[in-house]
Amino acid sequence: MSELAAKLEDLHTRFAAAVAAAADERALETVRIEFLGRSGEVTLVRRAIGSLEPAQRPAAGKTINEAVEAMEAELARAKSHLEERVFDQALATKIDVTFPSIAPLTGTVNPIRRITEATCAYFRRHGFAVVIGNEVEPDYYNFDALNIPRDHPAREGFDSFFLTDTLLLRPHTSPMQIRTMQQYRPPVAIVAPGKCFRRDAVDARHLFQFHQIEGLLVAENIHFGHLKGMLTGMCRELFGPDQSVRFRPSFFPFTEPSAEVDTTCPKCKGASPTCNMCGGSGWIELGGSGMVHPNVLKEVGYDPDVYSGWAFGFGVERLGLTAYEIDDIRRFINSDLDFLKQLQ
Ligand code: DAH
């Protein structure tokens, strides 16, 4: 046997043993590089051709090529065997489909959003449209057009976060009354939910950023009974039949007459004279309401002798406190998942 053939046979034997020992495709690739790679053992053998007599070179080259072909074929076979083995292993894996899974954490709707949607759904069913306004409004829409002239003391409670001399973060959703009436002729029936901002001190009932839902109905022959009927129906739907609702005479510049709407205190149910939710009164205020003031109707070009209407503005967090019987408004924004999850 020529020296070359002996070398190749030795190489081939070691190659076959390495291939047989390779446990996975990575190991097989290492073997390939070691023997057949660019600086592998076969390349070294090939280089030796240069030192042969020219006449012997073609035959030597042929012998090497045949050996390489044989090794490549073995490599391919070993590779497909390995693949089959991996596939068979996968098939043989037993899966217990009854094993309890880990439920993925999914987000959900915040209770404030849920109450807003439930309230809107009630009014939509009664023919109201839902409109969304801007959170920044000129003082004209926040005050002047709502019959609160400059220097009127009623501005005090609303005068909050000014961005310029005339632009402010809206303290209530009432500007949407004006914007709606300026855009549409009567009859109009809308609710306008959204964020509001006031410099209220934060306590169990107050946040400086909160949500309101505004309502407005203007048509011919609308009276206070319609208002009471709609708002009482809303409270029944959101709170159930046991929660009391009362209309308490009040004052707002943009309504006449005006009423504040109260409901049984969700915390003490009227039973605690020292309750920090209702201050011992047994009631909490949901918001204001009343018959739209003639000056407001005139401002938007509606004839107050022909049209009348009612309006209301409720705090969504207050509705939430009552609907979920929660003892502190701050819980809605504290991101305490253990608490929020209970309100699903
Ligand atoms: N905008 C009033 C507030 O935030 C609430 C309100 C009272 C709205 C009477 C109305 C209304 O639409 O008619 O305090």
Coordinates of C-alpha atoms and ligand atoms in Angstrom, one line a residue:
M1 CA 0.0 0.0 0.0
S2 CA 1.3 3.4 -0.9
E3 CA 2.2 5.8 1.8
L4 CA -0.7 8.0 0.8
A5 CA -3.2 5.3 0.9
A6 CA -2.1 4.2 4.3
K7 CA -2.4 7.8 5.5
L8 CA -5.8 8.1 4.1
E9 CA -6.9 4.9 5.6
D10 CA -5.8 5.9 9.0
L11 CA -7.4 9.3 8.6
H12 CA -10.6 7.7 7.4
T13 CA -10.7 5.3 10.4
R14 CA -10.3 8.1 12.9
F15 CA -12.9 10.1 11.0
A16 CA -15.4 7.2 11.2
A17 CA -14.8 6.8 14.9
A18 CA -15.3 10.6 15.5
V19 CA -18.5 10.6 13.4
A20 CA -19.8 7.6 15.4
A21 CA -19.1 9.4 18.7
A22 CA -20.7 12.7 17.7
A23 CA -23.9 13.0 19.8
D24 CA -25.5 15.9 18.1
E25 CA -25.2 18.1 15.0
R26 CA -22.8 20.5 16.6
A27 CA -20.4 17.7 17.4
L28 CA -20.7 16.5 13.8
E29 CA -19.9 19.9 12.5
T30 CA -16.7 20.0 14.7
V31 CA -15.7 16.6 13.1
R32 CA -16.3 18.0 9.6
I33 CA -14.1 21.0 10.3
E34 CA -11.4 19.0 11.8
F35 CA -11.1 16.6 8.9
L36 CA -12.7 18.2 5.9
G37 CA -12.5 21.9 6.7
R38 CA -10.2 24.3 4.9
S39 CA -7.3 23.8 7.3
G40 CA -8.4 20.2 8.3
E41 CA -6.4 17.0 8.0
V42 CA -7.4 16.3 4.4
T43 CA -6.0 19.6 3.3
L44 CA -2.7 18.7 4.9
V45 CA -2.7 15.4 3.0
R46 CA -3.5 17.3 -0.2
R47 CA -0.6 19.6 0.3
A48 CA 1.8 16.6 0.3
I49 CA 0.9 16.0 -3.4
G50 CA 3.2 18.8 -4.3
S51 CA 6.2 16.8 -3.2
L52 CA 5.3 13.8 -5.4
E53 CA 6.7 13.1 -8.9
P54 CA 4.5 15.0 -11.4
A55 CA 3.5 11.7 -13.0
Q56 CA 2.1 10.4 -9.7
R57 CA 0.1 13.5 -8.9
P58 CA -3.2 12.9 -10.8
A59 CA -3.6 9.4 -9.3
A60 CA -2.9 10.8 -5.8
G61 CA -5.4 13.5 -6.4
K62 CA -8.0 11.0 -7.5
T63 CA -7.4 8.8 -4.4
I64 CA -7.8 11.7 -2.1
N65 CA -11.0 12.9 -3.9
E66 CA -12.5 9.5 -3.6
A67 CA -11.7 9.3 0.1
V68 CA -13.2 12.8 0.6
E69 CA -16.4 11.8 -1.2
A70 CA -16.7 8.7 0.9
M71 CA -16.3 10.7 4.1
E72 CA -18.8 13.4 3.0
A73 CA -21.3 10.7 2.3
E74 CA -20.8 9.2 5.8
L75 CA -21.2 12.6 7.3
A76 CA -24.5 13.2 5.5
R77 CA -25.7 9.8 6.6
A78 CA -24.8 10.4 10.2
K79 CA -26.5 13.8 10.0
S80 CA -29.8 12.4 8.8
H81 CA -29.6 9.7 11.5
L82 CA -29.2 12.3 14.1
E83 CA -32.1 14.3 12.8
E84 CA -34.3 11.3 12.9
R85 CA -33.3 10.6 16.4
V86 CA -34.2 14.1 17.5
F87 CA -37.5 13.8 15.7
D88 CA -38.2 10.4 17.4
Q89 CA -37.4 11.9 20.7
A90 CA -39.8 14.7 20.2
L91 CA -42.5 12.3 19.2
A92 CA -41.9 10.2 22.2
T93 CA -42.2 13.1 24.6
K94 CA -45.3 12.7 26.8
I95 CA -47.4 15.8 27.4
D96 CA -49.8 15.9 30.3
V97 CA -52.6 17.9 28.8
T98 CA -54.4 17.9 32.2
F99 CA -51.5 19.7 34.0
P100 CA -52.7 23.0 35.4
S101 CA -51.3 25.9 33.3
I102 CA -49.9 29.2 34.5
A103 CA -52.5 31.7 33.5
P104 CA -50.9 34.6 31.6
L105 CA -51.2 38.0 33.3
T106 CA -53.6 40.1 31.2
G107 CA -54.6 43.7 31.7
T108 CA -58.1 44.7 32.2
V109 CA -60.4 47.8 32.3
N110 CA -59.9 50.2 35.2
P111 CA -63.1 50.5 37.3
I112 CA -63.4 54.2 36.4
R113 CA -63.5 53.3 32.7
R114 CA -66.0 50.6 33.4
I115 CA -68.4 53.0 35.3
T116 CA -68.0 55.5 32.5
E117 CA -68.9 52.9 29.9
A118 CA -71.9 51.6 31.9
T119 CA -73.2 55.2 32.4
C120 CA -72.8 56.0 28.7
A121 CA -74.5 52.7 27.8
Y122 CA -77.5 53.7 29.9
F123 CA -77.8 57.1 28.1
R124 CA -77.1 55.6 24.7
R125 CA -80.0 53.3 25.1
H126 CA -82.2 56.3 25.8
G127 CA -81.1 58.0 22.6
F128 CA -78.2 60.1 23.8
A129 CA -75.0 60.5 21.8
V130 CA -71.6 60.3 23.5
V131 CA -69.3 63.3 22.7
I132 CA -65.7 63.7 23.8
G133 CA -64.2 67.2 24.4
N134 CA -60.8 68.8 25.0
E135 CA -59.1 68.7 28.3
V136 CA -57.8 72.2 27.7
E137 CA -60.5 74.8 27.2
P138 CA -60.6 78.6 26.9
D139 CA -62.2 80.4 29.9
Y140 CA -65.0 81.4 27.5
Y141 CA -66.2 77.8 27.4
N142 CA -65.4 77.0 31.0
F143 CA -67.1 80.1 32.4
D144 CA -68.4 83.0 30.3
A145 CA -70.7 81.0 28.1
L146 CA -71.9 79.1 31.1
N147 CA -73.2 82.3 32.7
I148 CA -70.2 82.7 35.0
P149 CA -68.9 86.2 34.1
R150 CA -65.5 87.4 35.1
D151 CA -65.4 88.3 38.8
H152 CA -68.4 86.1 39.6
P153 CA -67.6 84.3 42.9
A154 CA -68.7 81.0 41.4
R155 CA -65.4 81.0 39.5
E156 CA -63.5 80.5 42.8
G157 CA -64.1 76.8 43.0
F158 CA -63.2 76.2 39.4
D159 CA -60.3 78.6 38.9
S160 CA -57.6 76.1 38.8
F161 CA -54.8 75.2 36.4
F162 CA -54.2 78.0 33.9
L163 CA -51.9 77.4 31.0
T164 CA -52.1 81.0 29.7
D165 CA -54.2 84.0 30.7
T166 CA -57.2 82.5 29.0
L167 CA -56.6 78.8 28.6
L168 CA -56.9 76.3 31.4
L169 CA -57.2 72.6 32.2
R170 CA -61.0 72.2 32.3
P171 CA -62.4 72.0 35.9
H172 CA -65.6 70.4 34.6
T173 CA -67.1 68.8 31.5
S174 CA -69.7 71.6 31.2
P175 CA -67.9 73.3 28.2
M176 CA -69.2 70.4 26.1
Q177 CA -72.7 71.7 26.6
I178 CA -71.7 74.9 24.9
R179 CA -69.7 73.3 22.1
T180 CA -72.6 70.9 21.4
M181 CA -75.3 73.5 21.3
Q182 CA -73.1 75.8 19.1
Q183 CA -72.7 73.0 16.6
Y184 CA -76.2 71.5 16.5
R185 CA -79.7 72.8 16.4
P186 CA -82.2 71.4 19.1
P187 CA -83.2 68.8 19.9
V188 CA -79.8 67.7 21.4
A189 CA -79.2 64.8 23.8
I190 CA -75.6 64.1 24.7
V191 CA -73.4 62.8 27.4
A192 CA -69.7 63.9 27.6
P193 CA -67.4 61.9 29.8
G194 CA -63.8 63.0 30.5
K195 CA -61.0 64.0 32.7
C196 CA -61.2 67.2 34.8
F197 CA -58.8 69.1 37.0
R198 CA -59.3 71.2 40.1
R199 CA -57.0 72.4 42.9
D200 CA -59.0 70.4 45.4
A201 CA -57.2 69.0 48.5
V202 CA -57.0 65.3 48.2
D203 CA -59.1 63.3 50.7
A204 CA -61.4 60.3 50.8
R205 CA -63.8 62.0 48.4
H206 CA -61.6 64.4 46.4
L207 CA -58.9 64.1 43.8
F208 CA -57.4 67.1 41.9
Q209 CA -57.6 65.1 38.7
F210 CA -60.8 63.1 38.3
H211 CA -63.5 62.3 35.8
Q212 CA -66.9 63.7 35.1
I213 CA -69.7 62.8 32.9
E214 CA -71.8 65.6 31.6
G215 CA -75.3 65.3 30.3
L216 CA -77.5 67.6 28.3
L217 CA -81.0 67.4 26.9
V218 CA -82.6 70.4 25.1
A219 CA -85.8 70.2 23.2
E220 CA -89.3 71.6 23.4
N221 CA -91.3 71.0 26.6
I222 CA -88.5 69.5 28.7
H223 CA -89.1 69.8 32.4
F224 CA -87.5 68.9 35.7
G225 CA -89.4 65.6 35.9
H226 CA -87.5 64.4 32.9
L227 CA -84.3 65.1 34.7
K228 CA -85.3 63.3 37.9
G229 CA -86.6 60.4 35.9
M230 CA -83.4 59.9 33.9
L231 CA -81.0 60.4 36.7
T232 CA -82.9 58.2 39.1
G233 CA -83.0 55.5 36.4
M234 CA -79.3 55.9 36.0
C235 CA -78.7 55.4 39.8
R236 CA -81.0 52.3 39.9
E237 CA -79.1 50.8 37.0
L238 CA -75.6 51.5 38.4
F239 CA -76.3 50.9 42.1
G240 CA -79.3 48.6 42.3
P241 CA -82.7 49.3 43.9
D242 CA -81.5 49.7 47.5
Q243 CA -79.4 52.8 47.1
S244 CA -81.4 56.0 47.8
V245 CA -81.2 59.1 45.6
R246 CA -82.1 62.6 46.6
F247 CA -82.3 65.9 44.8
R248 CA -81.2 68.8 47.0
P249 CA -81.8 72.4 46.1
S250 CA -78.6 74.1 45.1
F251 CA -77.1 76.8 42.9
F252 CA -75.2 76.8 39.7
P253 CA -75.0 79.8 37.4
F254 CA -75.8 77.8 34.4
T255 CA -78.9 76.1 35.7
E256 CA -82.2 77.5 37.2
P257 CA -83.5 75.8 39.3
S258 CA -80.5 73.7 40.3
A259 CA -80.1 70.6 42.4
E260 CA -77.3 68.5 43.7
V261 CA -77.9 64.8 43.5
D262 CA -76.9 62.8 46.5
T263 CA -76.9 59.1 47.2
T264 CA -76.6 57.0 50.4
C265 CA -73.1 57.0 51.7
P266 CA -71.4 53.9 50.4
K267 CA -69.2 53.6 53.4
C268 CA -71.4 54.0 56.4
K269 CA -74.8 53.7 54.8
G270 CA -75.9 56.6 56.9
A271 CA -75.1 54.8 60.1
S272 CA -71.9 56.6 61.3
P273 CA -72.0 60.2 62.6
T274 CA -68.1 60.2 62.4
C275 CA -67.8 58.7 58.9
N276 CA -64.9 60.3 57.0
M277 CA -66.6 59.7 53.6
C278 CA -69.9 61.6 54.2
G279 CA -68.9 63.6 57.2
G280 CA -71.7 62.0 59.2
S281 CA -74.5 63.3 56.9
G282 CA -75.2 59.8 55.5
W283 CA -75.2 61.0 51.9
I284 CA -72.5 61.7 49.3
E285 CA -72.8 64.1 46.4
L286 CA -72.7 62.6 43.0
G287 CA -72.8 65.9 41.2
G288 CA -74.9 68.9 40.1
S289 CA -77.9 69.2 37.9
G290 CA -80.7 71.5 36.9
M291 CA -82.7 73.2 34.1
V292 CA -80.4 74.9 31.6
H293 CA -80.3 78.7 32.4
P294 CA -82.0 80.9 29.7
N295 CA -78.8 82.9 29.5
V296 CA -76.9 79.8 28.4
L297 CA -79.5 79.0 25.8
K298 CA -79.4 82.6 24.5
E299 CA -75.6 82.5 24.4
V300 CA -75.7 79.6 21.8
G301 CA -78.6 81.1 19.9
Y302 CA -81.4 78.9 21.2
D303 CA -84.7 80.7 21.9
P304 CA -85.5 80.1 25.6
D305 CA -89.2 80.7 25.0
V306 CA -89.3 77.7 22.6
Y307 CA -86.7 75.4 24.1
S308 CA -85.9 74.2 27.5
G309 CA -83.5 71.6 28.8
W310 CA -81.8 69.9 31.7
A311 CA -78.1 69.2 32.3
F312 CA -76.0 67.4 34.9
G313 CA -72.4 66.8 35.7
F314 CA -71.5 63.8 37.9
G315 CA -68.1 62.7 39.2
V316 CA -67.3 59.3 37.8
E317 CA -65.2 58.4 40.8
R318 CA -68.2 59.2 43.0
L319 CA -70.3 56.9 41.0
G320 CA -67.5 54.3 41.3
L321 CA -67.3 54.8 45.1
T322 CA -71.0 54.0 45.3
A323 CA -71.3 51.2 42.7
Y324 CA -68.4 49.3 44.3
E325 CA -69.0 50.4 47.9
I326 CA -65.4 51.7 48.2
D327 CA -64.2 53.6 51.3
D328 CA -61.7 55.9 49.7
I329 CA -61.5 57.6 46.3
R330 CA -57.7 57.4 46.3
R331 CA -57.8 53.6 45.9
F332 CA -58.8 54.1 42.2
I333 CA -55.4 55.6 41.4
N334 CA -53.1 53.8 43.8
S335 CA -52.4 51.0 41.3
D336 CA -52.9 48.4 44.1
L337 CA -53.6 45.3 42.0
D338 CA -54.9 43.3 45.0
F339 CA -57.6 46.0 45.3
L340 CA -58.3 46.6 41.6
K341 CA -58.6 42.8 40.9
Q342 CA -61.5 42.6 43.3
L343 CA -63.5 45.0 41.1
Q344 CA -63.5 42.8 38.0
Ligands
DAH1 N1 -70.2 71.6 36.3 C1 -70.6 71.4 37.7 C2 -69.4 71.1 38.6 O1 -68.5 70.6 38.1 C3 -71.6 70.3 37.8 C4 -72.9 70.6 37.1 C5 -73.9 71.2 37.8 C6 -73.0 70.3 35.7 C7 -75.1 71.5 37.1 C8 -74.2 70.5 35.1 C9 -75.2 71.1 35.8 O2 -74.4 70.2 33.8 O3 -76.4 71.4 35.2 O4 -69.5 71.4 39.7

